[in-house]
GROMACS .gro file of C-alpha atoms in nm:
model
  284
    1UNK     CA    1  -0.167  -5.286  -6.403
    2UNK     CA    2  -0.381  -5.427  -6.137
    3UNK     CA    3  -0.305  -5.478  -5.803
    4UNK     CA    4  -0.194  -5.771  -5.636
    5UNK     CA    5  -0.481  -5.961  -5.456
    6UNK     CA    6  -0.410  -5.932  -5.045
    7UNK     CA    7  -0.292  -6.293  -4.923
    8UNK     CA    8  -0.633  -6.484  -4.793
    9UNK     CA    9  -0.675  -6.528  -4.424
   10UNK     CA   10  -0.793  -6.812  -4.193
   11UNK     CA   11  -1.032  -6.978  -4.298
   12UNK     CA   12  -1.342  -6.911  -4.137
   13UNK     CA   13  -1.618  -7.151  -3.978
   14UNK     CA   14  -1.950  -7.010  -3.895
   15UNK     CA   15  -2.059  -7.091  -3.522
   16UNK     CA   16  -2.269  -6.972  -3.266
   17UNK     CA   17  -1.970  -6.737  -3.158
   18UNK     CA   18  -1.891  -6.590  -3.505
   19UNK     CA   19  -1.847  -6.186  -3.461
   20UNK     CA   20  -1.993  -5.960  -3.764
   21UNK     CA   21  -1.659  -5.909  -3.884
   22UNK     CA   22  -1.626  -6.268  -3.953
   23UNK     CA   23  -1.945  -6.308  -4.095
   24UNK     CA   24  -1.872  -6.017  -4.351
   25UNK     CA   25  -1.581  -6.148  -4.443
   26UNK     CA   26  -1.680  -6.484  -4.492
   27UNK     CA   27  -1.988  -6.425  -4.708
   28UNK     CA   28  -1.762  -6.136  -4.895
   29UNK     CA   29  -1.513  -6.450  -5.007
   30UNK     CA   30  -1.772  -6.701  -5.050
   31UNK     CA   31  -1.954  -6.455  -5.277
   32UNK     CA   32  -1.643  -6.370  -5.487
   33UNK     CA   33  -1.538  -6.760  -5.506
   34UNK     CA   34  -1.866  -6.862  -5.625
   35UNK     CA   35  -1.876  -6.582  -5.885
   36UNK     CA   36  -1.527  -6.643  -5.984
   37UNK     CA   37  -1.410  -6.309  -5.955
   38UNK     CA   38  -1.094  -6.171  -5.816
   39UNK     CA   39  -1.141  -5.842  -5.609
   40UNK     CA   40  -1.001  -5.651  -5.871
   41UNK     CA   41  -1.320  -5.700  -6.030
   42UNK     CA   42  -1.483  -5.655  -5.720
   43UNK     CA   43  -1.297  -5.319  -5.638
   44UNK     CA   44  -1.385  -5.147  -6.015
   45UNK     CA   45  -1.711  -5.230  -5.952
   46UNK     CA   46  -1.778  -5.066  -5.619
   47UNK     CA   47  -1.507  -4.790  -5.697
   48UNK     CA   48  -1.269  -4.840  -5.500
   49UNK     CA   49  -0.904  -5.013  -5.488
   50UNK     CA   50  -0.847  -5.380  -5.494
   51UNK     CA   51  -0.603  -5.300  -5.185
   52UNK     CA   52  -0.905  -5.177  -5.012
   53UNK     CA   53  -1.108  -5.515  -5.071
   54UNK     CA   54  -0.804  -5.732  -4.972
   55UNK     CA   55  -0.772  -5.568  -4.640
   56UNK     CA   56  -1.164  -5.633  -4.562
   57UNK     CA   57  -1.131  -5.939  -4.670
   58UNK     CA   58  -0.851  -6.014  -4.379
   59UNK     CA   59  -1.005  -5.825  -4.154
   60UNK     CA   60  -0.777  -5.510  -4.138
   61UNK     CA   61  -1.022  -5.224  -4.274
   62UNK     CA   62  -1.353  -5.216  -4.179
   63UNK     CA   63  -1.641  -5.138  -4.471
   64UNK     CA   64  -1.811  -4.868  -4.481
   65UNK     CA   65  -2.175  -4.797  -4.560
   66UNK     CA   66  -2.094  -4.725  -4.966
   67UNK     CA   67  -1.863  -5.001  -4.980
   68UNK     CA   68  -2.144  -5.250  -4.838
   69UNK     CA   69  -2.393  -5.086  -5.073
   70UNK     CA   70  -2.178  -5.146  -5.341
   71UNK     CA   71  -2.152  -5.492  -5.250
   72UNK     CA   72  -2.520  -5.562  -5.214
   73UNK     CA   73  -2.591  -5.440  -5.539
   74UNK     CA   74  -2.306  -5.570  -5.726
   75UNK     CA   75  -2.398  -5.892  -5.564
   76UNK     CA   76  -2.794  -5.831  -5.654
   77UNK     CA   77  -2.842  -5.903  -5.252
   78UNK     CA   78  -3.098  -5.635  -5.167
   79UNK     CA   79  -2.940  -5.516  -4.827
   80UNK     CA   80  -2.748  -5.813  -4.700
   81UNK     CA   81  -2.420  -5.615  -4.642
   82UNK     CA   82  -2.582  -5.287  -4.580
   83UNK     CA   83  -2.719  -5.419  -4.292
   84UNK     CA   84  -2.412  -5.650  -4.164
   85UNK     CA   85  -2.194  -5.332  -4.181
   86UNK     CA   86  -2.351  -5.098  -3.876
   87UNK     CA   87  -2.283  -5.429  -3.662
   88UNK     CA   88  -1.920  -5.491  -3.773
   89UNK     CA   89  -1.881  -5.113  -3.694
   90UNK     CA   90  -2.029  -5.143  -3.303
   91UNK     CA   91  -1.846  -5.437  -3.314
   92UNK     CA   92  -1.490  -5.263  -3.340
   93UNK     CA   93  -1.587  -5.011  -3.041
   94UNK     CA   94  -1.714  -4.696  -3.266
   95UNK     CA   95  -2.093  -4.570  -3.317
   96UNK     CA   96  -2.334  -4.708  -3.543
   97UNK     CA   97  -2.341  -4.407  -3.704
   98UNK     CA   98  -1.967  -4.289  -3.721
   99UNK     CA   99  -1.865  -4.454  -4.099
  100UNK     CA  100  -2.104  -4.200  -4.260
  101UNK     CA  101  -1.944  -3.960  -4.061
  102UNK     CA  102  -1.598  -4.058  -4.257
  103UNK     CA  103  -1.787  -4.109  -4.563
  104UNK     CA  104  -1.875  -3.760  -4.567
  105UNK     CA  105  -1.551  -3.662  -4.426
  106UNK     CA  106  -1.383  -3.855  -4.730
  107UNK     CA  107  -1.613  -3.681  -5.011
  108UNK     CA  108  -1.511  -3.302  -4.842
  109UNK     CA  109  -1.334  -3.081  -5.070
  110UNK     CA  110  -1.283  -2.847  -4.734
  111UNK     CA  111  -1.257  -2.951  -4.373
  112UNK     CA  112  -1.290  -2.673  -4.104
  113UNK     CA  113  -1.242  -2.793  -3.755
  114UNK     CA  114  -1.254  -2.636  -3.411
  115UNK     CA  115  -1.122  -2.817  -3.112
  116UNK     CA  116  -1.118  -2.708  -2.764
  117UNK     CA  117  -0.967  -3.009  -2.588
  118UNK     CA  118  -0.704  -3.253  -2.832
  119UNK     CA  119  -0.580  -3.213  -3.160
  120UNK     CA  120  -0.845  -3.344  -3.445
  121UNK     CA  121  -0.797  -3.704  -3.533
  122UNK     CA  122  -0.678  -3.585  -3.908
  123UNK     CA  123  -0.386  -3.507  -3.756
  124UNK     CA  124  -0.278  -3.725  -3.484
  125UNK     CA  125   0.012  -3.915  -3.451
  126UNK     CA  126  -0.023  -4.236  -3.342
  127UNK     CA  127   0.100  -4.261  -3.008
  128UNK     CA  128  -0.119  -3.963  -2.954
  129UNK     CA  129  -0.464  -4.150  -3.108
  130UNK     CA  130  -0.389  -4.401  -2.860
  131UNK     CA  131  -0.367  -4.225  -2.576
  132UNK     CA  132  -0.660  -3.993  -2.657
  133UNK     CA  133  -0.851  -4.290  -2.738
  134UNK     CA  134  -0.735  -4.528  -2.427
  135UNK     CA  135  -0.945  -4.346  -2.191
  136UNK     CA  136  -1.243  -4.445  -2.310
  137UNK     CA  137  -1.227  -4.772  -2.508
  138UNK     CA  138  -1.224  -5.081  -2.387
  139UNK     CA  139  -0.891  -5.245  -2.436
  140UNK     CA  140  -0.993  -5.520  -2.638
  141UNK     CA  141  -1.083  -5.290  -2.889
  142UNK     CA  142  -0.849  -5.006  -2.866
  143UNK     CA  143  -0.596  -5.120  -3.149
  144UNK     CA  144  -0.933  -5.160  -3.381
  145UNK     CA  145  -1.023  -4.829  -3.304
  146UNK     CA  146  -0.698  -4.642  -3.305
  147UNK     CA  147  -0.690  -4.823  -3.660
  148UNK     CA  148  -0.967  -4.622  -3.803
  149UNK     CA  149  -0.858  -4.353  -3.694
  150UNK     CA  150  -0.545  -4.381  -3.895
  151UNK     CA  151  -0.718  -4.489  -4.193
  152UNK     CA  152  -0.885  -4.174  -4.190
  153UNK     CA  153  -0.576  -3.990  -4.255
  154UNK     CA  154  -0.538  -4.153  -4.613
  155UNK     CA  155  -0.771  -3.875  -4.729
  156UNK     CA  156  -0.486  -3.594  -4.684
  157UNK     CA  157  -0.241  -3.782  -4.857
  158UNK     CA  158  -0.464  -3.847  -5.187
  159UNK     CA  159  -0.453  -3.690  -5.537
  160UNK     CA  160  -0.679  -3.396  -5.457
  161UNK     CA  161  -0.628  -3.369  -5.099
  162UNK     CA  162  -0.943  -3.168  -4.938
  163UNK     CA  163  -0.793  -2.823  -4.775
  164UNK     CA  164  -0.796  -2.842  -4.426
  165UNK     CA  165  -0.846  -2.520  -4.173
  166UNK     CA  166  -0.815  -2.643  -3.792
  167UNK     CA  167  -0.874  -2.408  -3.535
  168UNK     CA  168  -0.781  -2.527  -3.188
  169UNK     CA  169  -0.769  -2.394  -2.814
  170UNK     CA  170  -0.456  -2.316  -2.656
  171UNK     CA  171  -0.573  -2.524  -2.402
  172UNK     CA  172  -0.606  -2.836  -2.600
  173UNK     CA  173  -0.217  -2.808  -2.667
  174UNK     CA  174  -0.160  -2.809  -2.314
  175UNK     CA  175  -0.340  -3.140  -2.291
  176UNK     CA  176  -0.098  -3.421  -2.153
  177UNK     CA  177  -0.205  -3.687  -2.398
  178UNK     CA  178   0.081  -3.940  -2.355
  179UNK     CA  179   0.398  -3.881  -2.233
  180UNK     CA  180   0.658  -3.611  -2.362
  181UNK     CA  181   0.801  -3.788  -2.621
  182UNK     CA  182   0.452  -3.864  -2.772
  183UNK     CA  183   0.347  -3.499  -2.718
  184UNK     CA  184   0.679  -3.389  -2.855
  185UNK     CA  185   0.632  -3.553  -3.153
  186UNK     CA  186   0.254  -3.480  -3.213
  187UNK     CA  187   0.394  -3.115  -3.219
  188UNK     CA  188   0.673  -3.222  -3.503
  189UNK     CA  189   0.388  -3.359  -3.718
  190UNK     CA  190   0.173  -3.026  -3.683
  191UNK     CA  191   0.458  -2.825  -3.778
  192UNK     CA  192   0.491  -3.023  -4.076
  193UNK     CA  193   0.162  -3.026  -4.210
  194UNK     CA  194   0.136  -2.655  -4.141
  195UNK     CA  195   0.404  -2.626  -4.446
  196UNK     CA  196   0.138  -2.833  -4.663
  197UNK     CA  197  -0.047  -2.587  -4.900
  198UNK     CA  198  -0.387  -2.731  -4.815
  199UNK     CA  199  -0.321  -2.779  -4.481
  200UNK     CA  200  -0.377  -2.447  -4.205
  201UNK     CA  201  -0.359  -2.431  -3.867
  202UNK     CA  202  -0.437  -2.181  -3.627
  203UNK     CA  203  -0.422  -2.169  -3.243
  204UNK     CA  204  -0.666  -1.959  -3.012
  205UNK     CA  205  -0.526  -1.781  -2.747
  206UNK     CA  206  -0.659  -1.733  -2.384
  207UNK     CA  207  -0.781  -1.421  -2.450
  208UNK     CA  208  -0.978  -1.567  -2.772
  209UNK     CA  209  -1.343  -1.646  -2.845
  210UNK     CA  210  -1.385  -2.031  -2.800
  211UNK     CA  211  -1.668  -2.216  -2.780
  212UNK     CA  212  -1.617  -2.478  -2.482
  213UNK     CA  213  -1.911  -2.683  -2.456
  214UNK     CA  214  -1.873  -2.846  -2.820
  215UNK     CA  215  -1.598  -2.957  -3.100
  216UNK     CA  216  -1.726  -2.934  -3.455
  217UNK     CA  217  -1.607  -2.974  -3.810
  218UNK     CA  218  -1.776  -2.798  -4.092
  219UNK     CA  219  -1.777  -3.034  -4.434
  220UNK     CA  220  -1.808  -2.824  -4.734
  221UNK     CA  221  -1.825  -3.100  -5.034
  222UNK     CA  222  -1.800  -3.040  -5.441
  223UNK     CA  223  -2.148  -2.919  -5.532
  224UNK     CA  224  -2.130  -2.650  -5.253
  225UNK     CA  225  -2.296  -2.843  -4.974
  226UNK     CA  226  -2.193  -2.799  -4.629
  227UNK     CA  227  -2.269  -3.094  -4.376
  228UNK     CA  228  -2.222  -2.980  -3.997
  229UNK     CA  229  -2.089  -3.259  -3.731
  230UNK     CA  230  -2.012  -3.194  -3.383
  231UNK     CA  231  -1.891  -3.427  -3.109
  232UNK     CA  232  -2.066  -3.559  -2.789
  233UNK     CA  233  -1.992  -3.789  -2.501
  234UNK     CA  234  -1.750  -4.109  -2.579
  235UNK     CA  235  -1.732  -3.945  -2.924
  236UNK     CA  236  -2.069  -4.045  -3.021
  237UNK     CA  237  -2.150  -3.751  -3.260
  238UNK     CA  238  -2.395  -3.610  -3.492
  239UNK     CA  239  -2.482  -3.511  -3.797
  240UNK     CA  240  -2.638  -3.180  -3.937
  241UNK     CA  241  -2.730  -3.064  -4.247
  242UNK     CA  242  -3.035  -2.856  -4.206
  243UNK     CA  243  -2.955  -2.512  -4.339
  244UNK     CA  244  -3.010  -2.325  -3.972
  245UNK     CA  245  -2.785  -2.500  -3.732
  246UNK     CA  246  -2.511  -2.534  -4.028
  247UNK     CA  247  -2.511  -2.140  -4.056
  248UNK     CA  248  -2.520  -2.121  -3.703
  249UNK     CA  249  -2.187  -2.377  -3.682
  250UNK     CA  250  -2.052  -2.159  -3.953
  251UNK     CA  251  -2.077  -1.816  -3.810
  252UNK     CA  252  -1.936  -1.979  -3.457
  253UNK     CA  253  -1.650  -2.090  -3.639
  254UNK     CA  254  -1.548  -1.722  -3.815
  255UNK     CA  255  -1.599  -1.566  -3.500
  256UNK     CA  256  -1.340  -1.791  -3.351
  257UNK     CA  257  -1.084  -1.823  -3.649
  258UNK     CA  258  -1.106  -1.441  -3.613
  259UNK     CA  259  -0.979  -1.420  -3.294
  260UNK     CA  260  -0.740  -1.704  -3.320
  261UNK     CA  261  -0.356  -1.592  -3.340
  262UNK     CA  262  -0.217  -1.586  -3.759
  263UNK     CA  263  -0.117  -1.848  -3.916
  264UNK     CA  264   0.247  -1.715  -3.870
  265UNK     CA  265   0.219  -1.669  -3.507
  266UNK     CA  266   0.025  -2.033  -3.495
  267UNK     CA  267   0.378  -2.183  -3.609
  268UNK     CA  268   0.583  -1.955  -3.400
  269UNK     CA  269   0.339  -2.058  -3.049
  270UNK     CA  270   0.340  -2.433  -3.194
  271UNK     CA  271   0.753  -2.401  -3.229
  272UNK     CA  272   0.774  -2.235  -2.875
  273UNK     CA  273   0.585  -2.549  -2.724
  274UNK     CA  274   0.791  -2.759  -2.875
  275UNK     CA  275   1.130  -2.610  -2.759
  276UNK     CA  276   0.998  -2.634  -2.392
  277UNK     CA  277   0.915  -2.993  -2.402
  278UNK     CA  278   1.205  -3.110  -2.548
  279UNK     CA  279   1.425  -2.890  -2.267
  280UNK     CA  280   1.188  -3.055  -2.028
  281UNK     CA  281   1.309  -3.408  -2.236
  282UNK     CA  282   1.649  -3.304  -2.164
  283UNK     CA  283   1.627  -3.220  -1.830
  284UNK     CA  284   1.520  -3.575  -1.716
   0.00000   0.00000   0.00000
């Protein structure tokens, strides 16, 4: 059974003023109509769903760099979409550089994450995305942003989910990201992914080793290889896969997880938080 094509957008007329976006997703139709080919076909071609293609094509995903290879050479374009995709990216308020980030991300088979200051995006709610994310986006792009972030989430909810070990600072919990009922129930959705088989979480305490000048994630993929990332200001990050400063990433994060509280006592700390703020609720 294929899926049913997305419903097509407004129309759009190429002007001086026409954003990247736009111009993606007009030369993505006009492609497809001139071809005669639905984005089934599209989708099978490039590997990925139809769904996916639809929601380019009105604007409410936003490609990333294998998707507009996949075009380009399905379409026998050279690089046309390759290098129209970076722009629609800066366009939406991320970096350049941040879709092979979640390209990598989406290929992991295991995730290991240490956060010293919010929860990791995997696993925000999203009243909690937004409010992380308000402080420094501009507004006109904040709902774009918050957006991806979400999308990012599909990976956990796939057939072979990647396992997931997140490691965060007691400190970060403490963070007032959005008021108490946001906080309240980014705490509910921890405590229910913590019951997830490929899902751990595990809090450091204050007398823990934490590393507080940098986040990181540690992407370990199929074949064995293990692709380092760590964050930097207005979450412009970078990648690192040479084999010295991925070690070095790794070894920070066991010394870390080692002194981080059980996964037991993660859930019982998590539960305790959660039975202050909602007295706190209760009380005003």
């Amino acid at each position: 059974m294929t899926a049913p094509e997305h419903q097509p957008g407004p129309e759009i007329e190429l002007t001086a003023d026409t954003t990247a976006r736009e111009l993606f997703i007009y030369h993505l139709k006009r492609l497809r109509e001139e071809r005669k080919v639905s984005q089934n076909t599209v989708a099978n071609a490039i590997y990925v769903s139809a769904s996916l293609v639809g929601a380019i094509e009105v604007g409410t995903r936003t490609p990333s760099p294998a998707v507009a290879r996949g075009l380009d050479k399905f379409f026998e374009l050279g690089c046309f979409f390759t290098w129209l995709q970076p722009r629609v990216v800066e366009e939406v308020g991320l970096p350049a550089d941040f879709p092979v980030f979640i390209e990598v991300e989406g290929e992991a088979t295991i995730i290991s994450v240490y956060e010293n200051t919010v929860v990791m995006g995997l696993l925000q709610v999203e009243d909690y995305a937004r409010a992380v994310l308000e402080r420094a986006t501009p507004p006109d792009k904040l709902d774009d942003v918050v957006a991806t972030r979400l999308q990012r989430q599909e990976i956990l909810d796939g057939e072979n989910p990647p396992q997931v070990v997140f490691v965060v600072d007691e400190y970060a919990l403490h963070r007032r990201y959005g008021d108490r009922e946001t906080r309240i129930a980014q705490y509910e959705h921890l405590l229910k992914l913590m019951q997830r088989p490929n899902i751990a979480i595990y809090v450091v305490p204050d007398r823990g080793e934490v590393a507080p000048e940098v986040a990181f994630q540690l992407l370990k993929n199929s074949d064995g290889t293990v692709t380092g990332y760590y964050e930097g200001p207005r979450g412009r990050g970078r990648m690192l896969d040479e084999p010295r400063y991925v070690n070095e990433l790794q070894a920070l994060f066991e010394r870390i997880r080692a002194s981080a509280l059980s996964a037991a006592d993660s859930e019982l700390y998590l539960r305790g938080l959660l039975e202050t703020l909602k007295e706190e609720n209760e009380e005003h």
